[in-house]
Amino acid sequence: IAKRFFAPVMISACEEGTKVALWMCNEATQDKHGKLVWKLKNNKADVLLSGEKEVELEENKLQHVLIDIKNK
């Protein structure tokens, strides 16, 4: 039997032309600090771009990081 169905921190991506918005949702009751590591891959799973960024997520907040993929 599964013991945990809910993860309080979720990350999703949204393409916006030559930029990608990485949306981070923290539904926890405390701030979270960590490293956001991302990879952009093609349909053969080859890594085209990658990066990382230290992030501070406030409790019960939705925040985003915008990545410009045109100039990379």
PDB file of N, CA and C in Angstrom:
ATOM      1  N   ILE A   1       0.851  -1.171   0.000  1.00  0.00           N
ATOM      2  CA  ILE A   1       0.000   0.000   0.000  1.00  0.00           C
ATOM      3  C   ILE A   1       0.899   1.238   0.000  1.00  0.00           C
ATOM      4  N   ALA A   2       0.565   2.178  -0.847  1.00  0.00           N
ATOM      5  CA  ALA A   2       1.334   3.419  -0.911  1.00  0.00           C
ATOM      6  C   ALA A   2       1.152   4.205   0.378  1.00  0.00           C
ATOM      7  N   LYS A   3       2.239   4.752   0.874  1.00  0.00           N
ATOM      8  CA  LYS A   3       2.184   5.499   2.119  1.00  0.00           C
ATOM      9  C   LYS A   3       2.143   7.002   1.906  1.00  0.00           C
ATOM     10  N   ARG A   4       2.456   7.440   0.672  1.00  0.00           N
ATOM     11  CA  ARG A   4       2.491   8.883   0.446  1.00  0.00           C
ATOM     12  C   ARG A   4       1.991   9.195  -0.963  1.00  0.00           C
ATOM     13  N   PHE A   5       0.974  10.024  -1.038  1.00  0.00           N
ATOM     14  CA  PHE A   5       0.383  10.404  -2.317  1.00  0.00           C
ATOM     15  C   PHE A   5       0.606  11.872  -2.646  1.00  0.00           C
ATOM     16  N   PHE A   6       1.064  12.645  -1.699  1.00  0.00           N
ATOM     17  CA  PHE A   6       1.151  14.082  -1.871  1.00  0.00           C
ATOM     18  C   PHE A   6       2.587  14.555  -1.706  1.00  0.00           C
ATOM     19  N   ALA A   7       3.085  15.285  -2.686  1.00  0.00           N
ATOM     20  CA  ALA A   7       4.397  15.922  -2.584  1.00  0.00           C
ATOM     21  C   ALA A   7       4.162  17.428  -2.557  1.00  0.00           C
ATOM     22  N   PRO A   8       4.610  18.116  -1.519  1.00  0.00           N
ATOM     23  CA  PRO A   8       4.279  19.533  -1.373  1.00  0.00           C
ATOM     24  C   PRO A   8       5.001  20.471  -2.344  1.00  0.00           C
ATOM     25  N   VAL A   9       6.054  20.007  -3.008  1.00  0.00           N
ATOM     26  CA  VAL A   9       6.779  20.844  -3.969  1.00  0.00           C
ATOM     27  C   VAL A   9       6.676  20.205  -5.346  1.00  0.00           C
ATOM     28  N   MET A  10       6.236  21.003  -6.328  1.00  0.00           N
ATOM     29  CA  MET A  10       6.062  20.500  -7.690  1.00  0.00           C
ATOM     30  C   MET A  10       6.701  21.487  -8.662  1.00  0.00           C
ATOM     31  N   ILE A  11       7.307  20.965  -9.722  1.00  0.00           N
ATOM     32  CA  ILE A  11       7.907  21.801 -10.757  1.00  0.00           C
ATOM     33  C   ILE A  11       7.331  21.390 -12.106  1.00  0.00           C
ATOM     34  N   SER A  12       6.969  22.379 -12.915  1.00  0.00           N
ATOM     35  CA  SER A  12       6.492  22.099 -14.268  1.00  0.00           C
ATOM     36  C   SER A  12       7.107  23.119 -15.221  1.00  0.00           C
ATOM     37  N   ALA A  13       7.114  22.795 -16.516  1.00  0.00           N
ATOM     38  CA  ALA A  13       7.724  23.659 -17.525  1.00  0.00           C
ATOM     39  C   ALA A  13       6.678  24.098 -18.538  1.00  0.00           C
ATOM     40  N   CYS A  14       6.856  25.320 -19.036  1.00  0.00           N
ATOM     41  CA  CYS A  14       5.968  25.870 -20.053  1.00  0.00           C
ATOM     42  C   CYS A  14       6.816  26.609 -21.076  1.00  0.00           C
ATOM     43  N   GLU A  15       6.761  26.170 -22.336  1.00  0.00           N
ATOM     44  CA  GLU A  15       7.509  26.819 -23.406  1.00  0.00           C
ATOM     45  C   GLU A  15       6.808  28.103 -23.813  1.00  0.00           C
ATOM     46  N   GLU A  16       7.578  29.176 -23.915  1.00  0.00           N
ATOM     47  CA  GLU A  16       7.051  30.479 -24.292  1.00  0.00           C
ATOM     48  C   GLU A  16       7.954  31.062 -25.377  1.00  0.00           C
ATOM     49  N   GLY A  17       7.828  30.567 -26.617  1.00  0.00           N
ATOM     50  CA  GLY A  17       8.676  31.015 -27.717  1.00  0.00           C
ATOM     51  C   GLY A  17      10.092  30.510 -27.541  1.00  0.00           C
ATOM     52  N   THR A  18      11.052  31.442 -27.390  1.00  0.00           N
ATOM     53  CA  THR A  18      12.446  31.045 -27.195  1.00  0.00           C
ATOM     54  C   THR A  18      12.815  30.979 -25.718  1.00  0.00           C
ATOM     55  N   LYS A  19      11.812  30.981 -24.861  1.00  0.00           N
ATOM     56  CA  LYS A  19      12.038  30.905 -23.419  1.00  0.00           C
ATOM     57  C   LYS A  19      11.246  29.742 -22.835  1.00  0.00           C
ATOM     58  N   VAL A  20      11.747  29.237 -21.734  1.00  0.00           N
ATOM     59  CA  VAL A  20      11.041  28.187 -20.985  1.00  0.00           C
ATOM     60  C   VAL A  20      10.847  28.696 -19.564  1.00  0.00           C
ATOM     61  N   ALA A  21       9.606  28.672 -19.117  1.00  0.00           N
ATOM     62  CA  ALA A  21       9.296  29.051 -17.734  1.00  0.00           C
ATOM     63  C   ALA A  21       9.223  27.779 -16.903  1.00  0.00           C
ATOM     64  N   LEU A  22      10.036  27.711 -15.859  1.00  0.00           N
ATOM     65  CA  LEU A  22       9.986  26.601 -14.913  1.00  0.00           C
ATOM     66  C   LEU A  22       9.209  27.089 -13.697  1.00  0.00           C
ATOM     67  N   TRP A  23       7.996  26.575 -13.550  1.00  0.00           N
ATOM     68  CA  TRP A  23       7.102  26.986 -12.466  1.00  0.00           C
ATOM     69  C   TRP A  23       7.291  26.061 -11.277  1.00  0.00           C
ATOM     70  N   MET A  24       7.479  26.652 -10.107  1.00  0.00           N
ATOM     71  CA  MET A  24       7.693  25.892  -8.878  1.00  0.00           C
ATOM     72  C   MET A  24       6.590  26.236  -7.888  1.00  0.00           C
ATOM     73  N   CYS A  25       5.915  25.229  -7.413  1.00  0.00           N
ATOM     74  CA  CYS A  25       4.814  25.409  -6.468  1.00  0.00           C
ATOM     75  C   CYS A  25       5.192  24.758  -5.140  1.00  0.00           C
ATOM     76  N   ASN A  26       5.180  25.542  -4.078  1.00  0.00           N
ATOM     77  CA  ASN A  26       5.477  25.032  -2.747  1.00  0.00           C
ATOM     78  C   ASN A  26       4.207  25.090  -1.913  1.00  0.00           C
ATOM     79  N   GLU A  27       3.586  23.951  -1.689  1.00  0.00           N
ATOM     80  CA  GLU A  27       2.371  23.884  -0.875  1.00  0.00           C
ATOM     81  C   GLU A  27       2.674  23.464   0.556  1.00  0.00           C
ATOM     82  N   ALA A  28       3.931  23.493   0.927  1.00  0.00           N
ATOM     83  CA  ALA A  28       4.317  23.154   2.295  1.00  0.00           C
ATOM     84  C   ALA A  28       4.040  24.342   3.216  1.00  0.00           C
ATOM     85  N   THR A  29       4.065  24.097   4.498  1.00  0.00           N
ATOM     86  CA  THR A  29       3.811  25.153   5.476  1.00  0.00           C
ATOM     87  C   THR A  29       5.105  25.814   5.951  1.00  0.00           C
ATOM     88  N   GLN A  30       6.189  25.581   5.214  1.00  0.00           N
ATOM     89  CA  GLN A  30       7.468  26.231   5.524  1.00  0.00           C
ATOM     90  C   GLN A  30       8.214  26.525   4.226  1.00  0.00           C
ATOM     91  N   ASP A  31       9.112  27.488   4.278  1.00  0.00           N
ATOM     92  CA  ASP A  31       9.923  27.817   3.117  1.00  0.00           C
ATOM     93  C   ASP A  31      10.840  26.643   2.784  1.00  0.00           C
ATOM     94  N   LYS A  32      11.188  26.522   1.515  1.00  0.00           N
ATOM     95  CA  LYS A  32      12.086  25.456   1.057  1.00  0.00           C
ATOM     96  C   LYS A  32      13.250  26.093   0.326  1.00  0.00           C
ATOM     97  N   HIS A  33      14.435  25.566   0.525  1.00  0.00           N
ATOM     98  CA  HIS A  33      15.638  26.035  -0.154  1.00  0.00           C
ATOM     99  C   HIS A  33      16.270  24.838  -0.837  1.00  0.00           C
ATOM    100  N   GLY A  34      16.727  25.029  -2.057  1.00  0.00           N
ATOM    101  CA  GLY A  34      17.359  23.924  -2.751  1.00  0.00           C
ATOM    102  C   GLY A  34      17.949  24.359  -4.077  1.00  0.00           C
ATOM    103  N   LYS A  35      18.394  23.370  -4.824  1.00  0.00           N
ATOM    104  CA  LYS A  35      18.990  23.608  -6.123  1.00  0.00           C
ATOM    105  C   LYS A  35      18.049  23.081  -7.198  1.00  0.00           C
ATOM    106  N   LEU A  36      17.682  23.943  -8.137  1.00  0.00           N
ATOM    107  CA  LEU A  36      16.865  23.565  -9.285  1.00  0.00           C
ATOM    108  C   LEU A  36      17.822  23.141 -10.392  1.00  0.00           C
ATOM    109  N   VAL A  37      17.766  21.884 -10.798  1.00  0.00           N
ATOM    110  CA  VAL A  37      18.607  21.350 -11.868  1.00  0.00           C
ATOM    111  C   VAL A  37      17.691  21.003 -13.026  1.00  0.00           C
ATOM    112  N   TRP A  38      18.009  21.521 -14.229  1.00  0.00           N
ATOM    113  CA  TRP A  38      17.144  21.282 -15.380  1.00  0.00           C
ATOM    114  C   TRP A  38      17.970  20.835 -16.586  1.00  0.00           C
ATOM    115  N   LYS A  39      17.304  20.089 -17.484  1.00  0.00           N
ATOM    116  CA  LYS A  39      17.910  19.641 -18.736  1.00  0.00           C
ATOM    117  C   LYS A  39      16.875  19.744 -19.848  1.00  0.00           C
ATOM    118  N   LEU A  40      17.295  20.278 -20.986  1.00  0.00           N
ATOM    119  CA  LEU A  40      16.462  20.322 -22.181  1.00  0.00           C
ATOM    120  C   LEU A  40      16.978  19.231 -23.113  1.00  0.00           C
ATOM    121  N   LYS A  41      16.096  18.280 -23.472  1.00  0.00           N
ATOM    122  CA  LYS A  41      16.500  17.138 -24.297  1.00  0.00           C
ATOM    123  C   LYS A  41      15.699  17.086 -25.588  1.00  0.00           C
ATOM    124  N   ASN A  42      16.286  16.477 -26.597  1.00  0.00           N
ATOM    125  CA  ASN A  42      15.544  16.253 -27.839  1.00  0.00           C
ATOM    126  C   ASN A  42      14.796  14.926 -27.743  1.00  0.00           C
ATOM    127  N   ASN A  43      14.150  14.516 -28.840  1.00  0.00           N
ATOM    128  CA  ASN A  43      13.336  13.297 -28.807  1.00  0.00           C
ATOM    129  C   ASN A  43      14.167  12.016 -28.728  1.00  0.00           C
ATOM    130  N   LYS A  44      15.483  12.121 -28.812  1.00  0.00           N
ATOM    131  CA  LYS A  44      16.370  10.960 -28.652  1.00  0.00           C
ATOM    132  C   LYS A  44      17.046  10.963 -27.289  1.00  0.00           C
ATOM    133  N   ALA A  45      16.605  11.842 -26.416  1.00  0.00           N
ATOM    134  CA  ALA A  45      17.111  11.988 -25.046  1.00  0.00           C
ATOM    135  C   ALA A  45      18.517  12.564 -24.996  1.00  0.00           C
ATOM    136  N   ASP A  46      18.979  13.203 -26.090  1.00  0.00           N
ATOM    137  CA  ASP A  46      20.261  13.901 -26.066  1.00  0.00           C
ATOM    138  C   ASP A  46      20.065  15.234 -25.339  1.00  0.00           C
ATOM    139  N   VAL A  47      20.971  15.569 -24.439  1.00  0.00           N
ATOM    140  CA  VAL A  47      20.878  16.824 -23.696  1.00  0.00           C
ATOM    141  C   VAL A  47      21.344  17.966 -24.595  1.00  0.00           C
ATOM    142  N   LEU A  48      20.456  18.917 -24.849  1.00  0.00           N
ATOM    143  CA  LEU A  48      20.768  20.084 -25.667  1.00  0.00           C
ATOM    144  C   LEU A  48      21.274  21.239 -24.817  1.00  0.00           C
ATOM    145  N   LEU A  49      20.663  21.444 -23.680  1.00  0.00           N
ATOM    146  CA  LEU A  49      21.038  22.488 -22.728  1.00  0.00           C
ATOM    147  C   LEU A  49      20.797  21.978 -21.321  1.00  0.00           C
ATOM    148  N   SER A  50      21.526  22.521 -20.382  1.00  0.00           N
ATOM    149  CA  SER A  50      21.280  22.174 -18.980  1.00  0.00           C
ATOM    150  C   SER A  50      21.724  23.336 -18.115  1.00  0.00           C
ATOM    151  N   GLY A  51      21.283  23.321 -16.901  1.00  0.00           N
ATOM    152  CA  GLY A  51      21.675  24.374 -15.978  1.00  0.00           C
ATOM    153  C   GLY A  51      21.194  24.083 -14.579  1.00  0.00           C
ATOM    154  N   GLU A  52      21.583  24.932 -13.669  1.00  0.00           N
ATOM    155  CA  GLU A  52      21.138  24.801 -12.287  1.00  0.00           C
ATOM    156  C   GLU A  52      21.101  26.177 -11.649  1.00  0.00           C
ATOM    157  N   LYS A  53      20.270  26.298 -10.621  1.00  0.00           N
ATOM    158  CA  LYS A  53      20.086  27.575  -9.944  1.00  0.00           C
ATOM    159  C   LYS A  53      19.638  27.310  -8.516  1.00  0.00           C
ATOM    160  N   GLU A  54      20.237  28.017  -7.585  1.00  0.00           N
ATOM    161  CA  GLU A  54      19.786  27.955  -6.197  1.00  0.00           C
ATOM    162  C   GLU A  54      18.459  28.696  -6.105  1.00  0.00           C
ATOM    163  N   VAL A  55      17.480  28.086  -5.441  1.00  0.00           N
ATOM    164  CA  VAL A  55      16.165  28.709  -5.317  1.00  0.00           C
ATOM    165  C   VAL A  55      15.700  28.702  -3.862  1.00  0.00           C
ATOM    166  N   GLU A  56      14.930  29.710  -3.541  1.00  0.00           N
ATOM    167  CA  GLU A  56      14.279  29.826  -2.233  1.00  0.00           C
ATOM    168  C   GLU A  56      12.783  29.916  -2.503  1.00  0.00           C
ATOM    169  N   LEU A  57      12.034  28.899  -2.091  1.00  0.00           N
ATOM    170  CA  LEU A  57      10.590  28.865  -2.324  1.00  0.00           C
ATOM    171  C   LEU A  57       9.864  29.212  -1.046  1.00  0.00           C
ATOM    172  N   GLU A  58       9.071  30.257  -1.107  1.00  0.00           N
ATOM    173  CA  GLU A  58       8.286  30.659   0.061  1.00  0.00           C
ATOM    174  C   GLU A  58       7.134  29.686   0.267  1.00  0.00           C
ATOM    175  N   GLU A  59       6.698  29.553   1.493  1.00  0.00           N
ATOM    176  CA  GLU A  59       5.595  28.636   1.799  1.00  0.00           C
ATOM    177  C   GLU A  59       4.321  29.060   1.076  1.00  0.00           C
ATOM    178  N   ASN A  60       3.593  28.088   0.587  1.00  0.00           N
ATOM    179  CA  ASN A  60       2.312  28.290  -0.098  1.00  0.00           C
ATOM    180  C   ASN A  60       2.385  29.320  -1.225  1.00  0.00           C
ATOM    181  N   LYS A  61       3.439  29.269  -2.016  1.00  0.00           N
ATOM    182  CA  LYS A  61       3.629  30.227  -3.107  1.00  0.00           C
ATOM    183  C   LYS A  61       3.923  29.502  -4.418  1.00  0.00           C
ATOM    184  N   LEU A  62       3.617  30.205  -5.515  1.00  0.00           N
ATOM    185  CA  LEU A  62       3.948  29.772  -6.865  1.00  0.00           C
ATOM    186  C   LEU A  62       4.962  30.768  -7.416  1.00  0.00           C
ATOM    187  N   GLN A  63       6.118  30.281  -7.850  1.00  0.00           N
ATOM    188  CA  GLN A  63       7.170  31.134  -8.378  1.00  0.00           C
ATOM    189  C   GLN A  63       7.674  30.533  -9.684  1.00  0.00           C
ATOM    190  N   HIS A  64       8.377  31.345 -10.484  1.00  0.00           N
ATOM    191  CA  HIS A  64       8.925  30.793 -11.714  1.00  0.00           C
ATOM    192  C   HIS A  64      10.314  31.342 -12.015  1.00  0.00           C
ATOM    193  N   VAL A  65      11.049  30.568 -12.811  1.00  0.00           N
ATOM    194  CA  VAL A  65      12.355  30.954 -13.326  1.00  0.00           C
ATOM    195  C   VAL A  65      12.230  30.922 -14.839  1.00  0.00           C
ATOM    196  N   LEU A  66      12.665  31.979 -15.506  1.00  0.00           N
ATOM    197  CA  LEU A  66      12.572  32.058 -16.960  1.00  0.00           C
ATOM    198  C   LEU A  66      13.952  31.811 -17.565  1.00  0.00           C
ATOM    199  N   ILE A  67      14.026  30.862 -18.500  1.00  0.00           N
ATOM    200  CA  ILE A  67      15.286  30.496 -19.142  1.00  0.00           C
ATOM    201  C   ILE A  67      15.182  30.827 -20.625  1.00  0.00           C
ATOM    202  N   ASP A  68      16.130  31.624 -21.125  1.00  0.00           N
ATOM    203  CA  ASP A  68      16.170  31.973 -22.545  1.00  0.00           C
ATOM    204  C   ASP A  68      17.001  30.921 -23.269  1.00  0.00           C
ATOM    205  N   ILE A  69      16.360  30.099 -24.101  1.00  0.00           N
ATOM    206  CA  ILE A  69      17.073  29.016 -24.773  1.00  0.00           C
ATOM    207  C   ILE A  69      17.612  29.441 -26.133  1.00  0.00           C
ATOM    208  N   LYS A  70      17.267  30.627 -26.597  1.00  0.00           N
ATOM    209  CA  LYS A  70      17.739  31.100 -27.905  1.00  0.00           C
ATOM    210  C   LYS A  70      19.221  31.453 -27.863  1.00  0.00           C
ATOM    211  N   ASN A  71      19.672  32.067 -26.797  1.00  0.00           N
ATOM    212  CA  ASN A  71      21.043  32.540 -26.699  1.00  0.00           C
ATOM    213  C   ASN A  71      22.001  31.541 -26.088  1.00  0.00           C
ATOM    214  N   LYS A  72      21.594  30.337 -25.884  1.00  0.00           N
ATOM    215  CA  LYS A  72      22.463  29.342 -25.253  1.00  0.00           C
ATOM    216  C   LYS A  72      23.052  28.398 -26.263  1.00  0.00           C
TER     217      LYS A  72
END
